[in-house]
XYZ file of C-alpha atoms in Angstrom:
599
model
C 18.552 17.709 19.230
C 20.879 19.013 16.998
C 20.461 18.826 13.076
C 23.488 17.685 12.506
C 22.829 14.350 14.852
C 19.737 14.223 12.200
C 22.108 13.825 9.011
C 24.576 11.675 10.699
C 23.731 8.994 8.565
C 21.639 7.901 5.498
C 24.223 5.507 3.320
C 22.641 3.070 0.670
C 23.207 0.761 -1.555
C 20.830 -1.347 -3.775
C 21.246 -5.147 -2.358
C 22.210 -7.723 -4.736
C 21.053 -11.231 -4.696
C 23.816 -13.717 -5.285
C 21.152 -16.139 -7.480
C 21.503 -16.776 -11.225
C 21.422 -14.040 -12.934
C 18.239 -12.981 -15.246
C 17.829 -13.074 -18.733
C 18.433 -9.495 -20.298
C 16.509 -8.039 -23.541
C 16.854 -5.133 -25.462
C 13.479 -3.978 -26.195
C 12.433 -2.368 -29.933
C 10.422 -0.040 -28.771
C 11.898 3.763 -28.500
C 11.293 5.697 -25.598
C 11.428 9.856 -25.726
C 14.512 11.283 -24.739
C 13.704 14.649 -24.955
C 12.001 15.597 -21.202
C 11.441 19.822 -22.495
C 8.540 20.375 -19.630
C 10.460 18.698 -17.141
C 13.334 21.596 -17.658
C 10.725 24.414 -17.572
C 9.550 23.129 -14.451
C 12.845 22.515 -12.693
C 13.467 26.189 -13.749
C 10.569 27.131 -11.796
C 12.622 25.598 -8.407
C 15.872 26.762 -8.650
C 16.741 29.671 -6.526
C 14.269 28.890 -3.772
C 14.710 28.712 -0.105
C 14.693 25.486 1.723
C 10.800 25.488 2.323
C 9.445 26.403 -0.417
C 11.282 24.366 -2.819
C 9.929 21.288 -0.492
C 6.710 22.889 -0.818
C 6.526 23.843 -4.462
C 8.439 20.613 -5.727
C 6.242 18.143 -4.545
C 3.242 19.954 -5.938
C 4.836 19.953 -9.216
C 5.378 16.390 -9.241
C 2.096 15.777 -7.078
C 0.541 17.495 -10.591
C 2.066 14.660 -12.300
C -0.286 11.782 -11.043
C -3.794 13.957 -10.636
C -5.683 10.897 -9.589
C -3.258 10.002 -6.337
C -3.747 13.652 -5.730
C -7.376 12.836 -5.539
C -6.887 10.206 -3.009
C -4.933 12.014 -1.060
C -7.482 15.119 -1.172
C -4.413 17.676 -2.606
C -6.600 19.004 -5.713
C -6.688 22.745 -3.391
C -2.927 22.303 -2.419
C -2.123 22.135 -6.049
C -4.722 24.804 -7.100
C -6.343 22.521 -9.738
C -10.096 20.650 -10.034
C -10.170 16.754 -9.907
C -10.989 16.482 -13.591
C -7.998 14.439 -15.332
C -6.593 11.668 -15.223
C -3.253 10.300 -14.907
C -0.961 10.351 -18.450
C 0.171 6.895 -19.021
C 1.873 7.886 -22.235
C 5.394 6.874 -22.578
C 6.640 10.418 -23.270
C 4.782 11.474 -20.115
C 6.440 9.060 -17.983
C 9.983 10.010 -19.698
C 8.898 13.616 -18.644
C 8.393 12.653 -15.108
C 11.395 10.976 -14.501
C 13.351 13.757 -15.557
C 11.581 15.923 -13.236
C 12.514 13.149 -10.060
C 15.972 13.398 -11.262
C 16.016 16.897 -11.378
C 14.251 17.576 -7.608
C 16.916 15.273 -6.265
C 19.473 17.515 -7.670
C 18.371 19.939 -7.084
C 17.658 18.737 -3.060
C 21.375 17.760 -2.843
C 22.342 21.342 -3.397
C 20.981 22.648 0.096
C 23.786 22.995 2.181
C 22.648 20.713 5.377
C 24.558 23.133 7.750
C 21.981 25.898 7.131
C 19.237 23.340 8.281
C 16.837 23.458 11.249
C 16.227 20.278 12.940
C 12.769 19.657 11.087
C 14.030 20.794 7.951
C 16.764 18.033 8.252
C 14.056 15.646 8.684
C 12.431 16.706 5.805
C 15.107 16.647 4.124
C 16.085 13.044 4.500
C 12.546 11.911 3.817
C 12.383 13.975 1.047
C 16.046 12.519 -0.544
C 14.781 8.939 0.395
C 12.101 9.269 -1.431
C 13.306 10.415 -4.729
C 16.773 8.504 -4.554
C 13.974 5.613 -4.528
C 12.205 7.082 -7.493
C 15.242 7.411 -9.487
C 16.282 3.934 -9.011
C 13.330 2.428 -9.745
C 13.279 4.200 -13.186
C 15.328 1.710 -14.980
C 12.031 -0.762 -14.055
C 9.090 1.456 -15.013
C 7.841 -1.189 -17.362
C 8.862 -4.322 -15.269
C 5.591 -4.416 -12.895
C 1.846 -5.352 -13.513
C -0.403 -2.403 -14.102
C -3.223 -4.800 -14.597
C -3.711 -7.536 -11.773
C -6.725 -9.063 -9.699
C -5.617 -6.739 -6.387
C -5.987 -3.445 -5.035
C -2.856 -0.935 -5.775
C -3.229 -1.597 -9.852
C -4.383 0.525 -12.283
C -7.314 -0.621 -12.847
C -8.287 -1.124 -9.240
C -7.502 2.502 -8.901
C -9.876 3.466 -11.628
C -12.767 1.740 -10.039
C -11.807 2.841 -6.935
C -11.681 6.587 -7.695
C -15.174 6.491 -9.538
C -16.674 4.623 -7.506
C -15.911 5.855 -4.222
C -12.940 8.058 -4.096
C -14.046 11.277 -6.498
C -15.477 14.233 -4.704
C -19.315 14.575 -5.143
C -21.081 17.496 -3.616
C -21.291 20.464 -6.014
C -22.226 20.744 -9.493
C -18.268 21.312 -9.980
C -17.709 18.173 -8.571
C -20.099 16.072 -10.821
C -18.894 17.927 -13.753
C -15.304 16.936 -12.903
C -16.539 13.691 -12.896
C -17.926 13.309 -16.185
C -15.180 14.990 -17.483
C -13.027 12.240 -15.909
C -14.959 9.684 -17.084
C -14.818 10.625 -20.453
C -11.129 10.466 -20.638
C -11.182 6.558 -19.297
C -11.142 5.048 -23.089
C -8.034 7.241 -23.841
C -6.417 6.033 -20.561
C -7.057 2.245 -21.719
C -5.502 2.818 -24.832
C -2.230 3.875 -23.380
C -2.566 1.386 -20.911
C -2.560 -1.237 -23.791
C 0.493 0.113 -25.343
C 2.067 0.376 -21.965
C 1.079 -3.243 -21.703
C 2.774 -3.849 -25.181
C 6.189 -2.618 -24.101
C 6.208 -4.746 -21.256
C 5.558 -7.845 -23.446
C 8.664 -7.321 -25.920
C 10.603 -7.066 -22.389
C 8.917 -10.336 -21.617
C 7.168 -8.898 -18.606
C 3.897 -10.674 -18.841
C 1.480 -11.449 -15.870
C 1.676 -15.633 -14.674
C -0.545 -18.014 -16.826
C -2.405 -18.828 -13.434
C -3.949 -15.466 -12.250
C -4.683 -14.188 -15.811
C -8.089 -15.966 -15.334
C -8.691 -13.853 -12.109
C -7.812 -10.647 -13.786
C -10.016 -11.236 -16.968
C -13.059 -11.737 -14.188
C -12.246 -8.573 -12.541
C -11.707 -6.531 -15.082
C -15.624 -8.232 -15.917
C -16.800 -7.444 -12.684
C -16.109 -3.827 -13.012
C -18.718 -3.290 -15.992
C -21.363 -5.702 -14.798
C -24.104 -6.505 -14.727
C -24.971 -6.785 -18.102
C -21.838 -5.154 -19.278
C -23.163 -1.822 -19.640
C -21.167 0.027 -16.980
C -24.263 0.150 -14.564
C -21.966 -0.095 -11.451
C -20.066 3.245 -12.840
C -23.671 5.093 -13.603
C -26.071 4.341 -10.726
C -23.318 4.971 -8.198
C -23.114 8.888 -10.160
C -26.744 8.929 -10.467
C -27.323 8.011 -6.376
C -24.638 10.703 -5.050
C -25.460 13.157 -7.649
C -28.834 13.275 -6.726
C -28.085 14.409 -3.020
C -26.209 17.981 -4.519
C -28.474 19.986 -3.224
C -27.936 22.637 -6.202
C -28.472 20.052 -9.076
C -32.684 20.779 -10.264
C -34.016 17.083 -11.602
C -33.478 18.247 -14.950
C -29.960 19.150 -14.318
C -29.320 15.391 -13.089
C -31.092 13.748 -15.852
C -29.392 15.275 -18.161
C -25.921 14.565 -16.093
C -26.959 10.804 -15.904
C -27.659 10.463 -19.481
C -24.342 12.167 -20.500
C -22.858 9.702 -17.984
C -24.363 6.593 -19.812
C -23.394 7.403 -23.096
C -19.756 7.935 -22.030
C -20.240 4.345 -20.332
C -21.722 3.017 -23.202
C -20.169 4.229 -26.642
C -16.295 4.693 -24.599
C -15.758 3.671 -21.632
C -17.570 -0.670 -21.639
C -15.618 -0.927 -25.000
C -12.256 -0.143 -23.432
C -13.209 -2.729 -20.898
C -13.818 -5.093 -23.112
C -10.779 -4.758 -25.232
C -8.749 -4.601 -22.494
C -9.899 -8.455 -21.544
C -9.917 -9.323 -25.018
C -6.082 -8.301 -24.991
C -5.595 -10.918 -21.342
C -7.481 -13.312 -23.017
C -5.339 -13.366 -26.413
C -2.226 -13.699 -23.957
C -3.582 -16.368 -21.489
C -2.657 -18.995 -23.689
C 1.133 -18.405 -24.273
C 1.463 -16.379 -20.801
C 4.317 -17.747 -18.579
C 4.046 -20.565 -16.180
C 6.676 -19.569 -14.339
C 5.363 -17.150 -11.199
C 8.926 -15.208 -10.407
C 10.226 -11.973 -11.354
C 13.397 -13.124 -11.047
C 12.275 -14.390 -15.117
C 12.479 -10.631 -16.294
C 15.185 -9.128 -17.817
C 17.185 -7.874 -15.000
C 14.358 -9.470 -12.648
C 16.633 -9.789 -9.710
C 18.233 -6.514 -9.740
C 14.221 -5.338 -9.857
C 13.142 -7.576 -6.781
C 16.244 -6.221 -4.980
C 14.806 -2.921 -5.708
C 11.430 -4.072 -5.022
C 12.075 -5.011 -1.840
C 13.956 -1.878 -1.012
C 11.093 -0.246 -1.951
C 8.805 -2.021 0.266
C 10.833 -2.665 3.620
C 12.877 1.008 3.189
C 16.029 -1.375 3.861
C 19.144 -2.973 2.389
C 18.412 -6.184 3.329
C 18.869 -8.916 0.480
C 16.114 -11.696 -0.458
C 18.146 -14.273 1.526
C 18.357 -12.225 4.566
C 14.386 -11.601 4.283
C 13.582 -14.927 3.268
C 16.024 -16.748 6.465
C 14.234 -14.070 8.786
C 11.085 -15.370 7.942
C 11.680 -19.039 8.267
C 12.977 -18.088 11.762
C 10.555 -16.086 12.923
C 7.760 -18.554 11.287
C 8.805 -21.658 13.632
C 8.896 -19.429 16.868
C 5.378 -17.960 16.202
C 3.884 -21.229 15.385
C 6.092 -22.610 18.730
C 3.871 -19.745 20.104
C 0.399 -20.904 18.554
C 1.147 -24.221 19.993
C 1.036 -23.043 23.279
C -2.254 -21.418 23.093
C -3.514 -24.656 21.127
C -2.716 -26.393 24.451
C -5.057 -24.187 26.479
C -7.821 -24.600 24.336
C -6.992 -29.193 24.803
C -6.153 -29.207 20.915
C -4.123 -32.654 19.828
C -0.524 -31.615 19.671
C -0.579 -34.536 16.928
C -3.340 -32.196 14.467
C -1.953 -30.791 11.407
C -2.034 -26.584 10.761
C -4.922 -26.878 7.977
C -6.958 -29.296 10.932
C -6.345 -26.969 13.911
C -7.053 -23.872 12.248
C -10.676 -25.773 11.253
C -11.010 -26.411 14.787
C -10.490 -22.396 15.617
C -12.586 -21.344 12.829
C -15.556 -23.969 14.410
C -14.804 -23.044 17.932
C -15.034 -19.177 17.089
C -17.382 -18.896 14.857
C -17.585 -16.863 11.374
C -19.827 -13.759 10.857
C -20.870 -11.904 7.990
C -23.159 -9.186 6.928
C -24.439 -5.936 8.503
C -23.188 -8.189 12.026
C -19.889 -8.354 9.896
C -20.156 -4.184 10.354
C -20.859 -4.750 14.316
C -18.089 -6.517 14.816
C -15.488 -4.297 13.485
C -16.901 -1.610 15.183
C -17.065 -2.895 18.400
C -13.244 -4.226 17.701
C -12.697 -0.311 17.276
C -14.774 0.586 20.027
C -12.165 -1.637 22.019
C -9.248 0.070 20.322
C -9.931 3.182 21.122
C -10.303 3.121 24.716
C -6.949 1.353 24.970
C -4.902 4.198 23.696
C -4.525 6.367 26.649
C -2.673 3.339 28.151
C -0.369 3.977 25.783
C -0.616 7.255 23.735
C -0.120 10.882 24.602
C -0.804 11.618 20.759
C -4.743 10.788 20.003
C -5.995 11.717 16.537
C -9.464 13.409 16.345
C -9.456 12.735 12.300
C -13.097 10.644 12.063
C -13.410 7.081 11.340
C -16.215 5.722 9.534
C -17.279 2.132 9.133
C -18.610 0.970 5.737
C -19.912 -2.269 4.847
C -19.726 -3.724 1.346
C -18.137 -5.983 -1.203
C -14.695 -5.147 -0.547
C -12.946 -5.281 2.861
C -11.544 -5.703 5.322
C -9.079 -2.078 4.757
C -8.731 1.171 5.339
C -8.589 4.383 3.313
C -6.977 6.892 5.465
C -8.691 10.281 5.519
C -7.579 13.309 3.109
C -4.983 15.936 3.773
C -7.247 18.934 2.974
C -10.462 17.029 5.667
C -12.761 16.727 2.954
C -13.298 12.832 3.184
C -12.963 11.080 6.853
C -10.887 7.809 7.411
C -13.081 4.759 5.880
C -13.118 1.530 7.509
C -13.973 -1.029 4.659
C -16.281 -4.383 6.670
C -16.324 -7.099 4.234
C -20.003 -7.960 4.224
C -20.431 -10.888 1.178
C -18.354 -13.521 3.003
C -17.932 -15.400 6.177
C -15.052 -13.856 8.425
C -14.037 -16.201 11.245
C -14.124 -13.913 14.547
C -10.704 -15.437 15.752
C -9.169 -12.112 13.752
C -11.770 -9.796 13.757
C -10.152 -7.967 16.661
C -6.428 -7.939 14.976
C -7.664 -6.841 12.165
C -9.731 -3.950 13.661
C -6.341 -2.893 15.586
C -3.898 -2.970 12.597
C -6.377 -1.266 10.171
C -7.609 1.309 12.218
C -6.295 1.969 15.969
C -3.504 1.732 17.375
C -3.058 0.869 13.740
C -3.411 2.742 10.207
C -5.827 5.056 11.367
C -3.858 6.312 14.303
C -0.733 6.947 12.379
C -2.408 8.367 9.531
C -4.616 10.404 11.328
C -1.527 11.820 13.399
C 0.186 12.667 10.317
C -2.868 14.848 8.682
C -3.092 16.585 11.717
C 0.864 16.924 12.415
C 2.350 20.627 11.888
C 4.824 19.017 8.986
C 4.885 19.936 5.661
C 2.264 18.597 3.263
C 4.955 16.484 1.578
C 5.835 14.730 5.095
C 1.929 14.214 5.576
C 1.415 12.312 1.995
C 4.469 10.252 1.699
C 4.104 6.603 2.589
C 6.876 3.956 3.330
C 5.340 0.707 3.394
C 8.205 -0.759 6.011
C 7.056 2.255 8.111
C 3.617 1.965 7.534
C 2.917 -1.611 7.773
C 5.194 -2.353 10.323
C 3.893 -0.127 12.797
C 0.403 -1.718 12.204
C 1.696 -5.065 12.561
C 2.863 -3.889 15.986
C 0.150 -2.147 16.989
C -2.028 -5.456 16.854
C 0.920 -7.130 19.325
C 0.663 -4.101 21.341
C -2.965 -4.671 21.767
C -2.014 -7.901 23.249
C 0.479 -6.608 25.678
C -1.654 -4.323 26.691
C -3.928 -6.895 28.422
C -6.546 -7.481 25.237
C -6.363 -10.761 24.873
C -5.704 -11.918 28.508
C -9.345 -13.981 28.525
C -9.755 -14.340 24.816
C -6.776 -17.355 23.835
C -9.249 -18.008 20.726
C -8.781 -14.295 19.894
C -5.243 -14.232 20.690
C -4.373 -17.012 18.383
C -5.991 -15.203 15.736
C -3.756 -12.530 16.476
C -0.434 -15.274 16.095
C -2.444 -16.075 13.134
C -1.973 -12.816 11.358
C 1.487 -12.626 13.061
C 2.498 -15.888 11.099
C 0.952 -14.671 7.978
C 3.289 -11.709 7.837
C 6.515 -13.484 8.810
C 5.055 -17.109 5.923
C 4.857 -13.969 3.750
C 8.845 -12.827 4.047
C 9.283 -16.923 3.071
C 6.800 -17.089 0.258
C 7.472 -13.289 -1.675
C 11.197 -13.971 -1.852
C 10.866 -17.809 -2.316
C 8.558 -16.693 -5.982
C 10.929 -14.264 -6.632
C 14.139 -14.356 -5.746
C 14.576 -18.836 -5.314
C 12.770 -19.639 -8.095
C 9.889 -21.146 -6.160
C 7.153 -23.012 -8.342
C 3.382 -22.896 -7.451
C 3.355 -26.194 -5.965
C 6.037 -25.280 -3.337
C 4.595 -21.923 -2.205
C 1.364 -23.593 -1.765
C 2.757 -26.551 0.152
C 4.855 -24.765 2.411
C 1.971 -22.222 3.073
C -0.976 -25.285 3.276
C 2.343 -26.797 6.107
C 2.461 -23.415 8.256
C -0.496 -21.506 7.387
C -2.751 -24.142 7.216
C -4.076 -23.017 3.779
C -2.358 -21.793 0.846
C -3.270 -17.999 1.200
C -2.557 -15.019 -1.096
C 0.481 -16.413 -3.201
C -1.312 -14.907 -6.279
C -1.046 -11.691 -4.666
C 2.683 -12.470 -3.994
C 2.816 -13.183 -7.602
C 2.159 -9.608 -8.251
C 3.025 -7.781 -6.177
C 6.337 -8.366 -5.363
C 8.522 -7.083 -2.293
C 5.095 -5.491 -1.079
C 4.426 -8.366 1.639
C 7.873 -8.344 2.904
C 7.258 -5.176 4.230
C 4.495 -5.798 6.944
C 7.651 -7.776 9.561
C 10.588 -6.319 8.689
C 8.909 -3.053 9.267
C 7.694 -4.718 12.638
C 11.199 -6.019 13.841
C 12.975 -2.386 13.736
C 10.387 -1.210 15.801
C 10.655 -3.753 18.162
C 14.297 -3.416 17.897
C 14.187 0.614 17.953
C 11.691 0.320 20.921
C 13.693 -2.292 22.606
C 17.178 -0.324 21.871
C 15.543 2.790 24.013
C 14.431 0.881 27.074
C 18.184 -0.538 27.257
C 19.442 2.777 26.889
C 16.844 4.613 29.512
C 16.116 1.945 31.952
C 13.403 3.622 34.425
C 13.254 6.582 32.225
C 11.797 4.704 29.478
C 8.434 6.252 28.524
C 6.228 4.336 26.206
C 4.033 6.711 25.156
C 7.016 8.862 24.524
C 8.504 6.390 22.610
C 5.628 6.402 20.271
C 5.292 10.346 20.384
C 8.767 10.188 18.518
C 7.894 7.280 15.908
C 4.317 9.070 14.608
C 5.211 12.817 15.630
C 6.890 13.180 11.677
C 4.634 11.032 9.709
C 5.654 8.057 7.963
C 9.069 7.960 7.348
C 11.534 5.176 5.684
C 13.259 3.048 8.404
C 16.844 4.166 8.313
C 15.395 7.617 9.118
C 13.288 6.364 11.954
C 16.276 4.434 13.284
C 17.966 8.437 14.264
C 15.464 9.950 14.943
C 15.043 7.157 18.146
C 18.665 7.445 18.246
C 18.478 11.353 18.702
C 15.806 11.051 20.901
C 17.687 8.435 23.072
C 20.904 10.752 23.381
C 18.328 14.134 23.903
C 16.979 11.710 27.633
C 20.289 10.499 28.517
């Protein structure tokens, strides 16, 4: 395919809501205007060819956030230890965005002509995503750092030292403590991040505030000494095979003074500070409250689905996809002799009885097995098989995966939920979207892809979740479920959740929804009023699991039209994981190249 049938087409514009308009505020406080390091560093990329400006931008701005660079295992690609942590210091931001602006520039300056036909790619994903950054800068104090879900802050934090940060030399463990150590600084510019947000009137909902406060508890118990922090340093520490006893002893203790005198202070003036606001904190659950809120949900959900599509469009989706799923469930009800006269909240009680619930080190089995299952589909369907590993973990947290590092120093992790009953009706579903064909499979493929190490780390949620989303319906037509309806209607389940979800994030958000309606219109197709805190904050983020689903149905249905007997399935799916995740208007030629390269 020629590059030029690549770069045919990438137009956007941010959608607009046609909804009252938001309240606008000028805030007091200041913000620097003077990005100097940002210009020294853009120096550094002018002048280079197409490749290694790719290359050496995004480990510039990878540099930027050193703790995502940890997740993502890039501390060798950027030639630095894992020993800081992220700046969340207004000037730092300031200093970023510059930089974003600058790369995109800078990106726009490569003449497209002179492009091979991966470079093109790159090149769009690599313009999406910073067009994306820069509009979003206008909002870099409109979300929730702080919240009661994963993808915050905070959650990040706990994440990184308790699981995340490398452990097996005595560089590692000192990179740790020197981490650590930097935690109460970080929570001190978290507060004042927090305090801009609250002269903007951006303040987390009255109702989840309680939820936060406990996490944030959680996190330094028991007994509010950061024990969770130290034993878990002590326990892997301990296994370095160059560390003598003394050496760790003297480690740990360092460690628990850090936690002590620093690091459970922070903590606990960071609830104080939720508690103080609790009070006075808005009842109202919408963004569309902020200054500019809409034009930052529009945004939001740009983000998230990597489309143009407006909250009403997402929000009348949903409602019609919502009453042919559950047109769908009632089908499979019949087979099992369910009243067609029972409620949603009494028939899903009947499938949680009927199937059972599991939990514990069975919890583990069960995913496993689910995975077991996965796996041996995929020739049926793939030609592209990751060898990446996949490990199963049981524990507090679940059920989600952590996708494996870029550089192969940490496998994929499969997170069981172990410390609460899981009804087995989507135990299998949820197997196949976190793992295979699901997250694991596409971002194992993309590690091992030859594609630049910018292509292999970016993530676009539409892209991302959707193709989980359809990997658990391709399970099913694939034969899975053909003796399992209880199964399968845990599958339409999860299927409804996603499309309730399009109804619920923009009905908070974008219609003005109150907490009452979002729970009685997900108690009336759910059966139970699930996750609308996490709508709450989190906006546009939920939208992204269906929409991302329908243009791959749509892209997948588009090439069988267009091929007829040619059609190939697993080349179909060759062409949708072969470049990594990519945002959907990209996706959408690349099938369209492919389509024109077969006919």
């Amino acid at each position: 395919a020629a590059a030029s049938s690549i770069l045919s087409a990438c137009g956007a514009g941010t959608p607009t809501a046609t909804l009252e308009p938001s309240p606008t505020i000028q805030p007091t406080f200041q913000p620097s205007t003077t990005p100097t390091q940002a210009v020294d560093l853009l120096a550094g990329l002018q002048g280079l060819g197409f490749d290694a400006f790719i290359d050496e931008s995004f480990r510039v701005w990878t540099l930027r956030d050193p703790e995502i660079m940890t997740f993502g295992g890039l501390a060798g690609y950027c030639g630095v230890r894992n020993d800081q942590l992220t700046d969340l210091s207004d000037a730092y931001i300031r200093e970023t965005q510059a930089l974003e602006r600058g790369i995109l520039e800078l990106l726009n300056g490569y003449d497209p002509g002179t492009l091979t036909t991966d470079q093109a790619i790159t090149s769009l994903v690599y313009a999406w995503q910073f067009d994306d950054l820069v509009r979003q800068q206008p909002f870099v104090y409109h979300d929730y750092p702080v919240t009661h879900m994963v993808n915050c802050v905070t959650y990040n934090i706990y994440a990184l030292f308790t699981d995340i940060q490398p452990l097996g030399t005595r560089q590692d463990a000192e990179d740790y403590l020197s981490r650590f150590s930097q935690l109460s600084t970080k929570w001190d510019q978290l507060l004042v991040s927090l305090g801009y947000r609250e002269e903007l009137g951006v303040i987390l909902p009255q109702i989840v505030i309680p939820d936060v406060v406990q996490t944030l508890q959680d996190m330094i118990e028991p007994g509010g000494n950061g024990v969770i922090y130290t034993s878990i340093f002590e326990n892997r520490i301990s296994q370095i095979p160059e560390l003598t006893s003394e050496d760790i002893n003297g480690m740990v203790s360092q460690m628990e003074s850090i936690a002590s005198e620093t690091v459970v202070p922070a903590y606990e003036e960071l609830i104080d500070h939720f508690n103080a606001i609790e009070p006075t904190a808005p009842t109202d659950i919408g963004v569309w409250q902020f200054p500019n809120g809409l034009d930052y949900y529009a945004q939001c959900l740009r983000r998230n689905t990597s489309t143009e599509m407006t909250a009403e469009e997402i929000h009348n989706v949903g409602l019609e996809q919502t009453q042919r799923i559950l047109a769908e469930m009632r089908t499979e009800f019949d087979k099992l002799g369910y009243p067609a006269d029972e409620d949603m909240p009494t028939l899903m009680e009947r499938l949680t009885n009927d199937g059972g619930e599991i939990s514990g080190q069975a919890a583990v089995q069960a995913f496993q097995d689910a995975i077991d299952v996965g796996f041996s589909y995929l020739d049926r369907a793939f030609d592209l098989i990751p060898t990446t590993p996949l490990e199963v973990i049981g524990g507090e947290q679940g059920n989600f995966l952590i996708g494996a590092t870029v550089d192969g120093s940490r496998p994929a992790y499969f997170y069981a939920a172990t410390t609460w009953p899981i009804p087995r009706y989507g135990i299998a579903s949820t197997a196949f979207h976190e793992t295979v064909p699901g997250h694991h499979l596409q971002t194992a493929l993309a590690v091992e892809m030859d594609i630049p190490v910018a292509r292999k780390s970016l993530g676009f949620m539409g892209f991302i979740e959707g193709w989980a989303l359809y990997a658990e319906r391709l399970m099913w037509e694939l034969g899975v479920y053909d003796n399992d309806t209880i199964s399968n209607l845990g599958r339409l389940n999860l299927e409804l959740l996603r499309s309730v979800r399009l109804v619920a994030d923009t009905g908070i958000h974008a219609l003005r929804w109150t907490w009452d309606e979002v729970s009685d219109y997900q108690t009336q197709t759910l059966g139970s009023p699930a996750e609308r805190k996490r709508y709450m904050v989190m906006p546009g983020q939920a939208t992204s699991y269906y929409i991302g689903f329908m243009k791959i149905l749509e892209l997948r249905q588009r090439t069988m039209d267009a091929l007829g007997t040619n059609f190939d399935l697993k080349a179909f799916h060759r062409v949708v994981l072969q470049n990594g995740a990519v945002p959907l208007s990209v996706l959408e030629q690349l099938v369209d190249t492919y389509i024109e390269g077969v006919i």
